[in-house]
CSV table of C-alpha atoms in Angstrom, one decimal:
chain,number,residue,atom,x,y,z
D,1,MET,CA,-3.4,18.7,-15.2
D,2,SER,CA,-0.8,15.3,-14.5
D,3,ILE,CA,3.0,16.8,-13.5
D,4,LEU,CA,4.2,15.0,-16.8
D,5,LYS,CA,1.6,16.8,-19.2
D,6,LYS,CA,2.7,20.4,-16.8
D,7,LEU,CA,6.7,19.3,-18.0
D,8,SER,CA,5.9,18.5,-21.8
D,9,SER,CA,3.9,22.1,-22.3
D,10,PRO,CA,5.3,23.9,-19.5
D,11,GLN,CA,3.5,27.0,-18.4
D,12,ILE,CA,6.1,28.9,-16.2
D,13,LYS,CA,9.3,30.3,-17.7
D,14,THR,CA,11.2,28.0,-17.8
D,15,SER,CA,16.0,28.8,-17.6
D,16,LYS,CA,18.1,26.6,-19.1
D,17,ALA,CA,18.2,24.6,-16.2
D,18,ASP,CA,15.3,24.0,-15.7
D,19,ASN,CA,15.5,22.4,-19.3
D,20,LYS,CA,18.0,20.2,-18.7
D,21,LEU,CA,16.1,18.6,-15.5
D,22,ILE,CA,12.6,18.3,-17.8
D,23,HIS,CA,14.4,16.3,-20.4
D,24,TYR,CA,16.4,14.2,-17.6
D,25,PHE,CA,12.7,13.4,-15.9
D,26,LEU,CA,11.0,13.1,-19.1
D,27,SER,CA,13.5,10.3,-20.8
D,28,ASN,CA,14.5,8.5,-17.3
D,29,GLY,CA,11.1,7.6,-15.9
D,30,MET,CA,10.8,5.5,-13.0
D,31,LYS,CA,14.9,5.5,-13.3
D,32,ALA,CA,14.6,9.4,-12.1
D,33,CYS,CA,12.1,9.3,-8.9
D,34,SER,CA,14.0,6.4,-7.7
D,35,SER,CA,17.8,8.6,-7.9
D,36,SER,CA,19.4,11.0,-5.4
D,37,ILE,CA,19.1,15.0,-5.5
D,38,SER,CA,23.2,13.6,-6.6
D,39,GLU,CA,22.6,12.0,-8.9
D,40,ILE,CA,20.1,14.8,-11.3
D,41,SER,CA,22.5,17.3,-10.8
D,42,GLU,CA,25.7,15.3,-11.2
D,43,HIS,CA,23.6,14.5,-14.8
D,44,CYS,CA,22.1,17.8,-15.4
D,45,ASP,CA,25.0,20.0,-14.1
D,46,ILE,CA,24.0,21.7,-12.3
D,47,SER,CA,23.4,22.3,-8.3
D,48,HIS,CA,21.6,20.5,-5.2
D,49,ALA,CA,19.7,24.1,-4.8
D,50,THR,CA,18.6,24.7,-8.3
D,51,VAL,CA,17.5,20.9,-8.1
D,52,THR,CA,15.1,21.5,-5.4
D,53,ARG,CA,14.3,25.5,-6.9
D,54,PHE,CA,13.2,24.1,-9.7
D,55,ALA,CA,10.5,21.2,-8.2
D,56,ARG,CA,8.9,24.8,-5.7
D,57,LYS,CA,8.2,26.1,-9.1
D,58,PHE,CA,5.8,23.2,-9.8
D,59,GLY,CA,3.9,23.1,-7.1
D,60,TYR,CA,6.2,21.1,-4.6
D,61,GLU,CA,7.2,21.6,-1.3
D,62,THR,CA,10.5,19.0,-1.4
D,63,LEU,CA,12.2,17.0,-4.5
D,64,LYS,CA,10.8,13.4,-2.7
D,65,ASP,CA,7.7,15.1,-3.2
D,66,PHE,CA,7.9,15.7,-7.0
D,67,LYS,CA,9.6,12.6,-8.2
D,68,ILE,CA,6.3,11.0,-6.0
D,69,ALA,CA,3.5,13.2,-7.9
D,70,ILE,CA,6.0,11.8,-11.7
D,71,ALA,CA,5.7,8.0,-10.5
D,72,GLN,CA,2.1,8.6,-9.2
D,73,ASP,CA,1.4,9.0,-12.8
D,74,LEU,CA,4.1,6.7,-14.5
D,75,GLY,CA,2.7,4.0,-12.8
D,76,ALA,CA,-0.7,5.2,-13.7
D,77,GLN,CA,-0.1,5.2,-16.9
D,78,ASP,CA,1.4,2.2,-16.9
D,79,SER,CA,-1.6,0.7,-15.3
D,80,ASP,CA,-3.8,1.7,-18.7
D,81,LYS,CA,-1.2,0.2,-21.4
D,82,SER,CA,-1.1,-3.4,-19.1
D,83,THR,CA,-4.7,-2.7,-19.3
D,84,LYS,CA,-5.2,-2.7,-22.8
D,85,LYS,CA,-2.6,-5.3,-23.7
D,86,SER,CA,-3.9,-7.8,-21.3
D,87,ALA,CA,-7.5,-8.1,-22.1
D,88,ILE,CA,-7.9,-11.9,-21.3
D,89,ASN,CA,-10.7,-12.7,-24.1
D,90,LEU,CA,-12.2,-16.2,-24.6
D,91,LYS,CA,-10.5,-18.2,-27.2
D,92,GLU,CA,-6.3,-17.3,-26.1
D,93,SER,CA,-4.3,-20.0,-25.4
D,94,LEU,CA,-4.0,-20.8,-21.2
D,95,GLU,CA,-0.7,-20.0,-21.4
D,96,THR,CA,-1.1,-16.1,-23.4
D,97,THR,CA,-3.2,-16.0,-20.2
D,98,ALA,CA,-1.0,-17.0,-17.6
D,99,GLN,CA,1.7,-14.3,-19.3
D,100,LYS,CA,-1.6,-11.8,-19.4
D,101,LEU,CA,-2.6,-12.1,-15.2
D,102,LEU,CA,1.9,-12.3,-14.8
D,103,GLN,CA,1.6,-8.5,-16.4
D,104,LEU,CA,-1.3,-7.6,-14.9
D,105,ASN,CA,-0.1,-8.6,-11.4
D,106,GLN,CA,3.3,-6.6,-11.8
D,107,THR,CA,2.1,-3.6,-12.6
D,108,LEU,CA,-0.1,-4.0,-9.8
D,109,LEU,CA,2.7,-4.6,-7.3
D,110,SER,CA,4.2,-1.5,-9.0
D,111,GLN,CA,1.9,0.2,-9.0
D,112,THR,CA,1.5,-0.2,-5.3
D,113,ALA,CA,4.8,-0.1,-4.5
D,114,VAL,CA,5.0,3.8,-5.1
D,115,GLU,CA,0.8,4.6,-3.7
D,116,ILE,CA,1.8,3.0,-0.8
D,117,GLY,CA,3.0,5.4,1.8
D,118,PHE,CA,6.5,4.1,3.5
D,119,ASP,CA,5.6,7.4,6.3
D,120,SER,CA,2.2,5.7,6.4
D,121,VAL,CA,3.5,1.9,7.3
D,122,ALA,CA,6.5,2.5,9.2
D,123,LYS,CA,3.7,4.5,11.3
D,124,LEU,CA,1.6,2.0,11.1
D,125,VAL,CA,4.5,-0.8,12.6
D,126,LYS,CA,5.5,1.6,15.4
D,127,GLU,CA,1.3,1.3,17.0
D,128,ILE,CA,1.2,-2.1,16.1
D,129,VAL,CA,4.3,-2.6,18.3
D,130,GLN,CA,2.9,-0.3,21.5
D,131,ALA,CA,-1.0,-1.1,21.0
D,132,ARG,CA,-1.6,-3.1,23.6
D,133,ARG,CA,-4.2,-4.9,21.2
D,134,VAL,CA,-4.8,-5.2,17.5
D,135,PHE,CA,-7.9,-6.0,16.0
D,136,PHE,CA,-8.5,-7.1,11.9
D,137,PHE,CA,-11.5,-5.7,10.4
D,138,GLY,CA,-13.1,-7.4,7.1
D,139,ILE,CA,-16.2,-8.9,5.4
D,140,GLY,CA,-16.5,-11.0,2.3
D,141,SER,CA,-12.8,-11.3,0.4
D,142,SER,CA,-12.0,-8.9,2.8
D,143,GLY,CA,-11.8,-11.1,6.1
D,144,PHE,CA,-9.5,-14.0,4.4
D,145,LEU,CA,-7.2,-11.6,4.0
D,146,ALA,CA,-7.6,-9.7,8.2
D,147,GLN,CA,-7.5,-12.9,8.8
D,148,ASP,CA,-5.2,-13.9,7.2
D,149,ALA,CA,-2.5,-10.2,8.2
D,150,ALA,CA,-3.0,-11.0,12.4
D,151,ARG,CA,-2.1,-14.9,11.6
D,152,LYS,CA,1.1,-13.9,10.8
D,153,ILE,CA,1.3,-11.5,13.4
D,154,ALA,CA,0.3,-13.1,16.1
D,155,ARG,CA,3.0,-15.5,16.3
D,156,ILE,CA,5.4,-13.4,17.0
D,157,GLY,CA,3.7,-11.9,19.5
D,158,ILE,CA,1.5,-10.0,19.0
D,159,ASP,CA,-2.0,-9.5,20.6
D,160,ALA,CA,-3.3,-9.6,17.3
D,161,ARG,CA,-7.6,-10.6,16.3
D,162,CYS,CA,-9.9,-11.0,13.3
D,163,TYR,CA,-13.0,-10.7,13.4
D,164,SER,CA,-15.0,-10.6,9.6
D,165,ASP,CA,-18.6,-11.4,11.3
D,166,SER,CA,-20.6,-8.4,11.2
D,167,HIS,CA,-22.2,-8.7,14.8
D,168,GLU,CA,-18.6,-9.6,15.8
D,169,ILE,CA,-17.0,-6.2,14.5
D,170,MET,CA,-19.7,-4.5,16.1
D,171,THR,CA,-19.3,-6.3,19.1
D,172,HIS,CA,-15.6,-5.5,19.2
D,173,SER,CA,-15.9,-1.3,18.7
D,174,ALA,CA,-17.9,-1.2,21.3
D,175,ILE,CA,-15.1,-2.7,23.6
D,176,ALA,CA,-11.9,-0.9,22.2
D,177,THR,CA,-10.1,1.0,23.8
D,178,PRO,CA,-7.5,3.6,23.1
D,179,ASP,CA,-5.1,1.3,23.7
D,180,ASP,CA,-6.3,-0.2,20.9
D,181,LEU,CA,-4.6,-0.6,17.4
D,182,VAL,CA,-8.1,-1.2,14.8
D,183,ILE,CA,-7.2,-2.0,11.2
D,184,TYR,CA,-9.7,-2.2,8.4
D,185,ILE,CA,-9.0,-3.9,5.4
D,186,SER,CA,-11.5,-3.1,2.9
D,187,ASN,CA,-10.8,-2.1,-1.3
D,188,SER,CA,-14.5,0.6,-1.6
D,189,GLY,CA,-14.2,2.3,1.8
D,190,ARG,CA,-17.9,1.8,2.1
D,191,THR,CA,-18.6,-1.3,3.7
D,192,ASN,CA,-21.6,-0.7,6.2
D,193,GLU,CA,-20.8,-2.5,8.4
D,194,LEU,CA,-17.3,-1.2,8.4
D,195,VAL,CA,-17.9,2.5,8.8
D,196,LYS,CA,-20.2,2.0,11.4
D,197,SER,CA,-17.9,0.5,13.4
D,198,ALA,CA,-15.5,2.9,12.3
D,199,ALA,CA,-17.6,5.1,13.7
D,200,ILE,CA,-18.5,3.9,17.1
D,201,CYS,CA,-14.1,3.5,17.6
D,202,SER,CA,-12.8,6.8,17.0
D,203,LYS,CA,-15.7,7.8,20.1
D,204,ARG,CA,-13.9,5.6,21.2
D,205,LYS,CA,-10.3,6.9,21.1
D,206,ALA,CA,-9.0,3.8,19.3
D,207,MET,CA,-6.2,4.4,16.8
D,208,ILE,CA,-8.0,3.4,13.1
D,209,CYS,CA,-6.2,2.6,10.0
D,210,ALA,CA,-7.6,1.6,6.9
D,211,ILE,CA,-5.0,-0.6,4.1
D,212,THR,CA,-7.6,0.8,1.1
D,213,ALA,CA,-7.3,2.0,-1.9
D,214,GLU,CA,-10.1,4.9,-1.2
D,215,THR,CA,-9.6,7.9,-0.3
D,216,THR,CA,-12.4,10.1,-0.7
D,217,SER,CA,-14.3,6.8,0.9
D,218,PRO,CA,-16.8,7.2,4.1
D,219,LEU,CA,-14.7,5.0,5.8
D,220,TYR,CA,-11.3,6.9,4.7
D,221,THR,CA,-12.9,10.6,7.2
D,222,PHE,CA,-12.2,8.1,10.5
D,223,THR,CA,-9.0,6.4,9.9
D,224,ASP,CA,-5.7,8.0,12.0
D,225,ILE,CA,-3.1,6.1,9.4
D,226,THR,CA,-4.3,5.2,6.1
D,227,VAL,CA,-2.3,3.0,3.8
D,228,LEU,CA,-3.2,3.3,-0.2
D,229,HIS,CA,-3.0,-0.2,-2.7
D,230,ALA,CA,-3.4,-0.3,-6.2
D,231,VAL,CA,-6.1,-2.6,-8.1
D,232,HIS,CA,-6.6,-4.1,-11.4
D,233,ASP,CA,-9.1,-5.1,-13.6
D,234,TYR,CA,-9.7,-8.2,-15.3
D,235,ASP,CA,-11.9,-7.1,-19.0
D,236,LEU,CA,-13.2,-10.7,-19.1
D,237,ALA,CA,-15.2,-10.6,-15.1
D,238,HIS,CA,-16.4,-7.2,-16.7
D,239,GLY,CA,-14.4,-5.0,-14.4
D,240,TYR,CA,-14.6,-6.9,-11.8
D,241,ALA,CA,-12.2,-5.4,-9.6
D,242,ASP,CA,-9.0,-7.2,-7.7
D,243,SER,CA,-6.8,-6.2,-5.2
D,244,ARG,CA,-5.7,-9.9,-3.1
D,245,LEU,CA,-2.4,-9.1,-3.9
D,246,SER,CA,-1.4,-6.2,-3.5
D,247,VAL,CA,-3.4,-6.4,0.1
D,248,PHE,CA,-1.3,-9.7,0.2
D,249,PHE,CA,1.6,-7.2,0.1
D,250,ILE,CA,1.6,-4.6,2.1
D,251,ILE,CA,0.9,-7.7,5.3
D,252,ASP,CA,3.7,-9.2,3.6
D,253,LEU,CA,5.8,-5.8,4.5
D,254,ILE,CA,4.2,-5.3,7.5
D,255,TYR,CA,5.3,-8.3,8.6
D,256,ILE,CA,8.6,-8.1,8.1
D,257,GLU,CA,8.8,-4.5,8.9
D,258,LEU,CA,7.9,-6.0,12.6
D,259,ILE,CA,10.3,-8.4,13.2
D,260,LYS,CA,12.2,-5.8,11.9
D,261,ALA,CA,11.1,-3.1,14.6
D,262,ILE,CA,11.0,-6.4,17.4
D,263,GLY,CA,14.1,-8.2,16.5
D,264,GLU,CA,15.0,-11.2,18.0
D,265,LYS,CA,12.5,-11.6,20.8
D,266,ALA,CA,10.0,-11.8,17.4
D,267,ILE,CA,12.5,-14.3,16.2
D,268,LYS,CA,12.8,-16.7,19.4
D,269,VAL,CA,8.5,-16.1,19.4
D,270,LYS,CA,8.1,-17.0,15.9
D,271,GLN,CA,10.1,-20.4,16.4
D,272,GLU,CA,8.5,-20.9,19.4
D,273,THR,CA,4.6,-20.9,17.7
D,274,GLN,CA,6.6,-23.0,15.1
D,275,ASN,CA,7.5,-26.0,17.3
D,276,ALA,CA,4.1,-26.0,19.1
D,277,ILE,CA,2.7,-26.2,15.7
D,278,ASP,CA,5.2,-28.5,14.6
D,279,SER,CA,3.9,-31.0,18.0
D,280,LEU,CA,0.7,-31.1,16.0
D,281,LEU,CA,2.2,-33.8,13.5
D,282,PRO,CA,2.8,-37.8,13.6
D,283,ASP,CA,5.5,-37.8,13.8
D,284,ASN,CA,5.7,-35.8,16.7
D,285,LYS,CA,3.4,-37.4,19.7
Protein backbone atom coordinates (compact mmCIF):
# COMPACT_ATOMS: atom_id res chain seq x y z
CA MET A 1 0.00 0.00 0.00
CA SER A 2 1.33 3.47 -0.90
CA ILE A 3 2.15 5.92 1.86
CA LEU A 4 -0.56 8.29 0.64
CA LYS A 5 -3.17 5.55 1.04
CA LYS A 6 -1.77 4.72 4.48
CA LEU A 7 -2.16 8.36 5.49
CA SER A 8 -5.67 8.57 4.06
CA SER A 9 -6.77 5.38 5.86
CA PRO A 10 -4.34 4.82 8.73
CA GLN A 11 -4.24 1.29 10.14
CA ILE A 12 -2.60 2.50 13.35
CA LYS A 13 -4.00 4.26 16.37
CA THR A 14 -3.40 7.96 15.79
CA SER A 15 -3.06 10.72 18.35
CA LYS A 16 -4.24 14.31 17.99
CA ALA A 17 -0.73 15.29 16.90
CA ASP A 18 -0.65 12.45 14.36
CA ASN A 19 -3.90 13.67 12.83
CA LYS A 20 -2.48 17.17 12.51
CA LEU A 21 0.52 15.77 10.64
CA ILE A 22 -1.63 13.56 8.40
CA HIS A 23 -3.72 16.58 7.43
CA TYR A 24 -0.56 18.65 6.87
CA PHE A 25 1.08 16.15 4.50
CA LEU A 26 -2.10 15.34 2.58
CA SER A 27 -3.00 19.01 2.18
CA ASN A 28 0.41 20.39 1.21
CA GLY A 29 1.83 17.67 -1.04
CA MET A 30 5.24 18.49 -2.52
CA LYS A 31 5.48 21.64 -0.41
CA ALA A 32 5.36 19.47 2.71
CA CYS A 33 8.08 17.22 1.30
CA SER A 34 10.44 20.16 0.94
CA SER A 35 9.68 21.58 4.42
CA SER A 36 12.18 21.22 7.24
CA ILE A 37 11.32 19.50 10.50
CA SER A 38 11.26 22.92 12.17
CA GLU A 39 8.74 24.26 9.64
CA ILE A 40 6.55 21.18 10.04
CA SER A 41 6.61 21.24 13.82
CA GLU A 42 5.92 24.99 13.91
CA HIS A 43 3.03 24.72 11.45
CA CYS A 44 1.44 21.83 13.39
CA ASP A 45 2.38 23.25 16.81
CA ILE A 46 4.13 20.05 17.92
CA SER A 47 7.68 19.07 18.90
CA HIS A 48 10.47 17.82 16.60
CA ALA A 49 10.44 14.48 18.42
CA THR A 50 6.72 14.02 17.71
CA VAL A 51 7.34 14.55 13.98
CA THR A 52 10.12 11.95 14.01
CA ARG A 53 7.98 9.43 15.94
CA PHE A 54 5.18 10.00 13.43
CA ALA A 55 7.43 8.95 10.52
CA ARG A 56 8.51 5.83 12.43
CA LYS A 57 4.89 4.86 13.11
CA PHE A 58 4.47 4.47 9.35
CA GLY A 59 7.61 2.35 9.01
CA TYR A 60 10.27 4.95 8.13
CA GLU A 61 13.49 5.28 10.10
CA THR A 62 13.84 9.01 9.40
CA LEU A 63 11.62 11.92 8.41
CA LYS A 64 13.70 12.23 5.23
CA ASP A 65 12.78 8.68 4.16
CA PHE A 66 9.12 9.40 4.94
CA LYS A 67 9.11 12.57 2.80
CA ILE A 68 10.88 10.80 -0.08
CA ALA A 69 8.18 8.10 -0.07
CA ILE A 70 5.44 10.73 -0.24
CA ALA A 71 7.23 12.62 -3.02
CA GLN A 72 7.58 9.41 -5.03
CA ASP A 73 3.87 8.69 -4.67
CA LEU A 74 2.97 12.23 -5.69
CA GLY A 75 5.34 12.01 -8.67
CA ALA A 76 3.72 8.77 -9.82
CA GLN A 77 0.25 10.33 -9.51
CA ASP A 78 1.30 13.40 -11.49
CA SER A 79 2.82 11.18 -14.16
CA ASP A 80 -0.41 9.20 -14.52
CA LYS A 81 -2.51 12.36 -14.70
CA SER A 82 -0.14 13.97 -17.18
CA THR A 83 -0.18 10.90 -19.40
CA LYS A 84 -3.98 10.87 -19.48
CA LYS A 85 -4.22 14.60 -20.18
CA SER A 86 -1.39 14.54 -22.73
CA ALA A 87 -2.52 11.71 -25.02
CA ILE A 88 -1.37 12.81 -28.46
CA ASN A 89 -3.66 12.22 -31.43
CA LEU A 90 -3.36 12.61 -35.19
CA LYS A 91 -5.91 15.43 -35.57
CA GLU A 92 -4.72 17.93 -32.98
CA SER A 93 -2.91 21.16 -33.88
CA LEU A 94 0.83 21.73 -33.73
CA GLU A 95 0.34 24.14 -30.82
CA THR A 96 -1.67 21.56 -28.83
CA THR A 97 0.97 18.89 -29.37
CA ALA A 98 3.69 21.32 -28.28
CA GLN A 99 1.83 22.07 -25.05
CA LYS A 100 1.28 18.38 -24.35
CA LEU A 101 4.95 17.56 -24.94
CA LEU A 102 5.95 20.42 -22.66
CA GLN A 103 3.68 19.05 -19.93
CA LEU A 104 5.07 15.53 -20.37
CA ASN A 105 8.66 16.74 -20.19
CA GLN A 106 8.02 18.90 -17.12
CA THR A 107 6.49 15.90 -15.37
CA LEU A 108 9.39 13.70 -16.48
CA LEU A 109 12.00 16.04 -15.02
CA SER A 110 10.04 16.56 -11.80
CA GLN A 111 9.70 12.82 -11.28
CA THR A 112 13.39 12.25 -12.08
CA ALA A 113 14.33 14.86 -9.48
CA VAL A 114 12.35 12.83 -6.93
CA GLU A 115 13.69 9.40 -7.93
CA ILE A 116 17.31 10.27 -8.70
CA GLY A 117 18.81 9.68 -5.25
CA PHE A 118 21.12 12.61 -4.52
CA ASP A 119 23.35 10.49 -2.29
CA SER A 120 24.02 8.24 -5.29
CA VAL A 121 24.90 11.23 -7.47
CA ALA A 122 27.26 12.59 -4.82
CA LYS A 123 28.95 9.20 -4.50
CA LEU A 124 29.27 8.89 -8.28
CA VAL A 125 30.87 12.34 -8.55
CA LYS A 126 33.41 11.35 -5.91
CA GLU A 127 34.23 8.12 -7.76
CA ILE A 128 34.64 9.95 -11.09
CA VAL A 129 37.15 12.34 -9.53
CA GLN A 130 39.15 9.45 -8.04
CA ALA A 131 39.03 7.07 -11.02
CA ARG A 132 42.00 6.46 -13.30
CA ARG A 133 39.69 6.11 -16.30
CA VAL A 134 35.94 6.55 -16.70
CA PHE A 135 34.23 4.36 -19.30
CA PHE A 136 30.72 5.22 -20.51
CA PHE A 137 28.97 2.27 -22.17
CA GLY A 138 25.64 2.44 -24.01
CA ILE A 139 23.97 0.75 -26.98
CA GLY A 140 21.71 2.40 -29.57
CA SER A 141 20.16 5.69 -28.42
CA SER A 142 21.81 5.20 -25.02
CA GLY A 143 25.12 5.22 -26.86
CA PHE A 144 24.50 8.81 -27.97
CA LEU A 145 23.75 9.77 -24.36
CA ALA A 146 26.95 8.04 -23.23
CA GLN A 147 28.89 9.93 -25.89
CA ASP A 148 27.51 13.26 -24.67
CA ALA A 149 28.44 12.41 -21.08
CA ALA A 150 32.01 11.38 -21.92
CA ARG A 151 32.54 14.44 -24.13
CA LYS A 152 31.42 16.87 -21.43
CA ILE A 153 33.42 15.26 -18.65
CA ALA A 154 36.57 14.92 -20.75
CA ARG A 155 36.52 18.66 -21.39
CA ILE A 156 37.20 19.39 -17.71
CA GLY A 157 40.32 17.21 -17.59
CA ILE A 158 38.95 13.77 -16.68
CA ASP A 159 39.95 10.71 -18.71
CA ALA A 160 36.41 9.87 -19.84
CA ARG A 161 35.77 7.59 -22.81
CA CYS A 162 32.64 6.36 -24.56
CA TYR A 163 32.10 3.04 -26.33
CA SER A 164 28.82 2.15 -28.01
CA ASP A 165 29.95 -0.66 -30.31
CA SER A 166 29.42 -4.09 -28.72
CA HIS A 167 32.90 -5.35 -29.66
CA GLU A 168 34.59 -2.25 -28.25
CA ILE A 169 32.51 -2.50 -25.09
CA MET A 170 33.56 -6.11 -24.52
CA THR A 171 37.20 -5.32 -25.35
CA HIS A 172 37.44 -2.52 -22.83
CA SER A 173 35.49 -4.50 -20.25
CA ALA A 174 38.20 -7.16 -20.45
CA ILE A 175 40.93 -4.62 -19.64
CA ALA A 176 39.09 -2.71 -16.90
CA THR A 177 40.95 -2.46 -13.59
CA PRO A 178 39.96 -1.78 -9.96
CA ASP A 179 41.09 1.82 -10.55
CA ASP A 180 38.56 2.30 -13.35
CA LEU A 181 34.92 3.40 -13.18
CA VAL A 182 32.42 1.94 -15.65
CA ILE A 183 29.14 3.82 -16.14
CA TYR A 184 26.34 2.08 -18.03
CA ILE A 185 23.47 4.06 -19.54
CA SER A 186 20.50 1.76 -20.07
CA ASN A 187 16.82 2.51 -19.66
CA SER A 188 15.78 -1.12 -19.13
CA GLY A 189 19.03 -2.51 -17.70
CA ARG A 190 18.45 -5.61 -19.84
CA THR A 191 20.59 -4.95 -22.94
CA ASN A 192 22.47 -8.20 -23.46
CA GLU A 193 25.84 -6.65 -24.32
CA LEU A 194 25.79 -4.37 -21.29
CA VAL A 195 24.80 -7.13 -18.88
CA LYS A 196 27.63 -9.36 -20.15
CA SER A 197 30.03 -6.43 -19.95
CA ALA A 198 29.00 -5.71 -16.35
CA ALA A 199 29.63 -9.34 -15.41
CA ILE A 200 33.19 -9.08 -16.80
CA CYS A 201 33.86 -5.70 -15.15
CA SER A 202 32.57 -7.03 -11.85
CA LYS A 203 35.03 -9.94 -11.96
CA ARG A 204 37.80 -7.46 -12.71
CA LYS A 205 36.83 -5.46 -9.59
CA ALA A 206 36.06 -2.24 -11.48
CA MET A 207 33.63 0.20 -9.87
CA ILE A 208 30.27 -0.10 -11.67
CA CYS A 209 27.50 2.47 -11.97
CA ALA A 210 24.22 2.35 -13.89
CA ILE A 211 22.08 5.30 -14.97
CA THR A 212 18.79 3.47 -15.44
CA ALA A 213 15.05 3.42 -14.81
CA GLU A 214 14.98 -0.13 -13.45
CA THR A 215 16.08 -1.61 -10.12
CA THR A 216 14.93 -5.15 -10.91
CA SER A 217 17.07 -5.68 -14.02
CA PRO A 218 20.06 -8.03 -14.57
CA LEU A 219 22.35 -4.98 -14.89
CA TYR A 220 21.30 -3.68 -11.46
CA THR A 221 22.66 -6.82 -9.76
CA PHE A 222 26.21 -5.80 -10.73
CA THR A 223 26.11 -2.12 -9.80
CA ASP A 224 27.90 -0.42 -6.91
CA ILE A 225 26.04 2.84 -7.58
CA THR A 226 22.65 3.29 -9.23
CA VAL A 227 21.28 6.64 -10.39
CA LEU A 228 17.59 6.36 -11.22
CA HIS A 229 15.54 8.35 -13.68
CA ALA A 230 11.93 8.47 -14.84
CA VAL A 231 10.52 7.68 -18.29
CA HIS A 232 7.37 8.75 -20.07
CA ASP A 233 5.24 7.23 -22.84
CA TYR A 234 3.98 8.84 -26.02
CA ASP A 235 0.47 7.46 -26.52
CA LEU A 236 0.70 8.09 -30.25
CA ALA A 237 3.65 5.69 -30.44
CA HIS A 238 1.78 2.96 -28.53
CA GLY A 239 3.89 2.90 -25.40
CA TYR A 240 7.25 4.08 -26.70
CA ALA A 241 9.20 4.97 -23.56
CA ASP A 242 11.45 8.02 -23.80
CA SER A 243 14.09 8.79 -21.17
CA ARG A 244 16.53 11.00 -23.07
CA LEU A 245 15.59 14.26 -21.39
CA SER A 246 15.87 12.78 -17.90
CA VAL A 247 19.29 11.27 -18.68
CA PHE A 248 20.54 14.57 -20.12
CA PHE A 249 19.36 16.21 -16.89
CA ILE A 250 21.38 13.69 -14.84
CA ILE A 251 24.47 14.11 -17.03
CA ASP A 252 24.31 17.89 -16.67
CA LEU A 253 23.87 17.57 -12.90
CA ILE A 254 26.90 15.27 -12.64
CA TYR A 255 28.93 17.61 -14.86
CA ILE A 256 28.14 20.69 -12.75
CA GLU A 257 28.83 18.81 -9.50
CA LEU A 258 32.20 17.72 -10.90
CA ILE A 259 33.13 21.33 -11.68
CA LYS A 260 32.11 22.29 -8.13
CA ALA A 261 34.17 19.43 -6.70
CA ILE A 262 37.31 20.09 -8.78
CA GLY A 263 37.04 23.86 -8.61
CA GLU A 264 39.19 26.36 -10.51
CA LYS A 265 41.26 23.63 -12.15
CA ALA A 266 38.19 22.30 -13.95
CA ILE A 267 37.21 25.77 -15.13
CA LYS A 268 40.75 26.40 -16.40
CA VAL A 269 40.89 23.10 -18.30
CA LYS A 270 37.42 23.72 -19.75
CA GLN A 271 38.62 27.07 -21.11
CA GLU A 272 41.76 25.47 -22.54
CA THR A 273 39.77 22.79 -24.33
CA GLN A 274 37.39 25.45 -25.66
CA ASN A 275 40.34 27.48 -26.94
CA ALA A 276 41.69 24.40 -28.72
CA ILE A 277 38.33 23.84 -30.42
CA ASP A 278 38.01 27.53 -31.32
CA SER A 279 41.43 27.36 -33.01
CA LEU A 280 39.80 25.24 -35.73
CA LEU A 281 37.63 28.14 -36.87
CA PRO A 282 38.69 29.90 -40.12
CA ASP A 283 39.28 33.25 -38.35
CA ASN A 284 41.95 31.62 -36.17
CA LYS A 285 44.20 30.55 -39.03
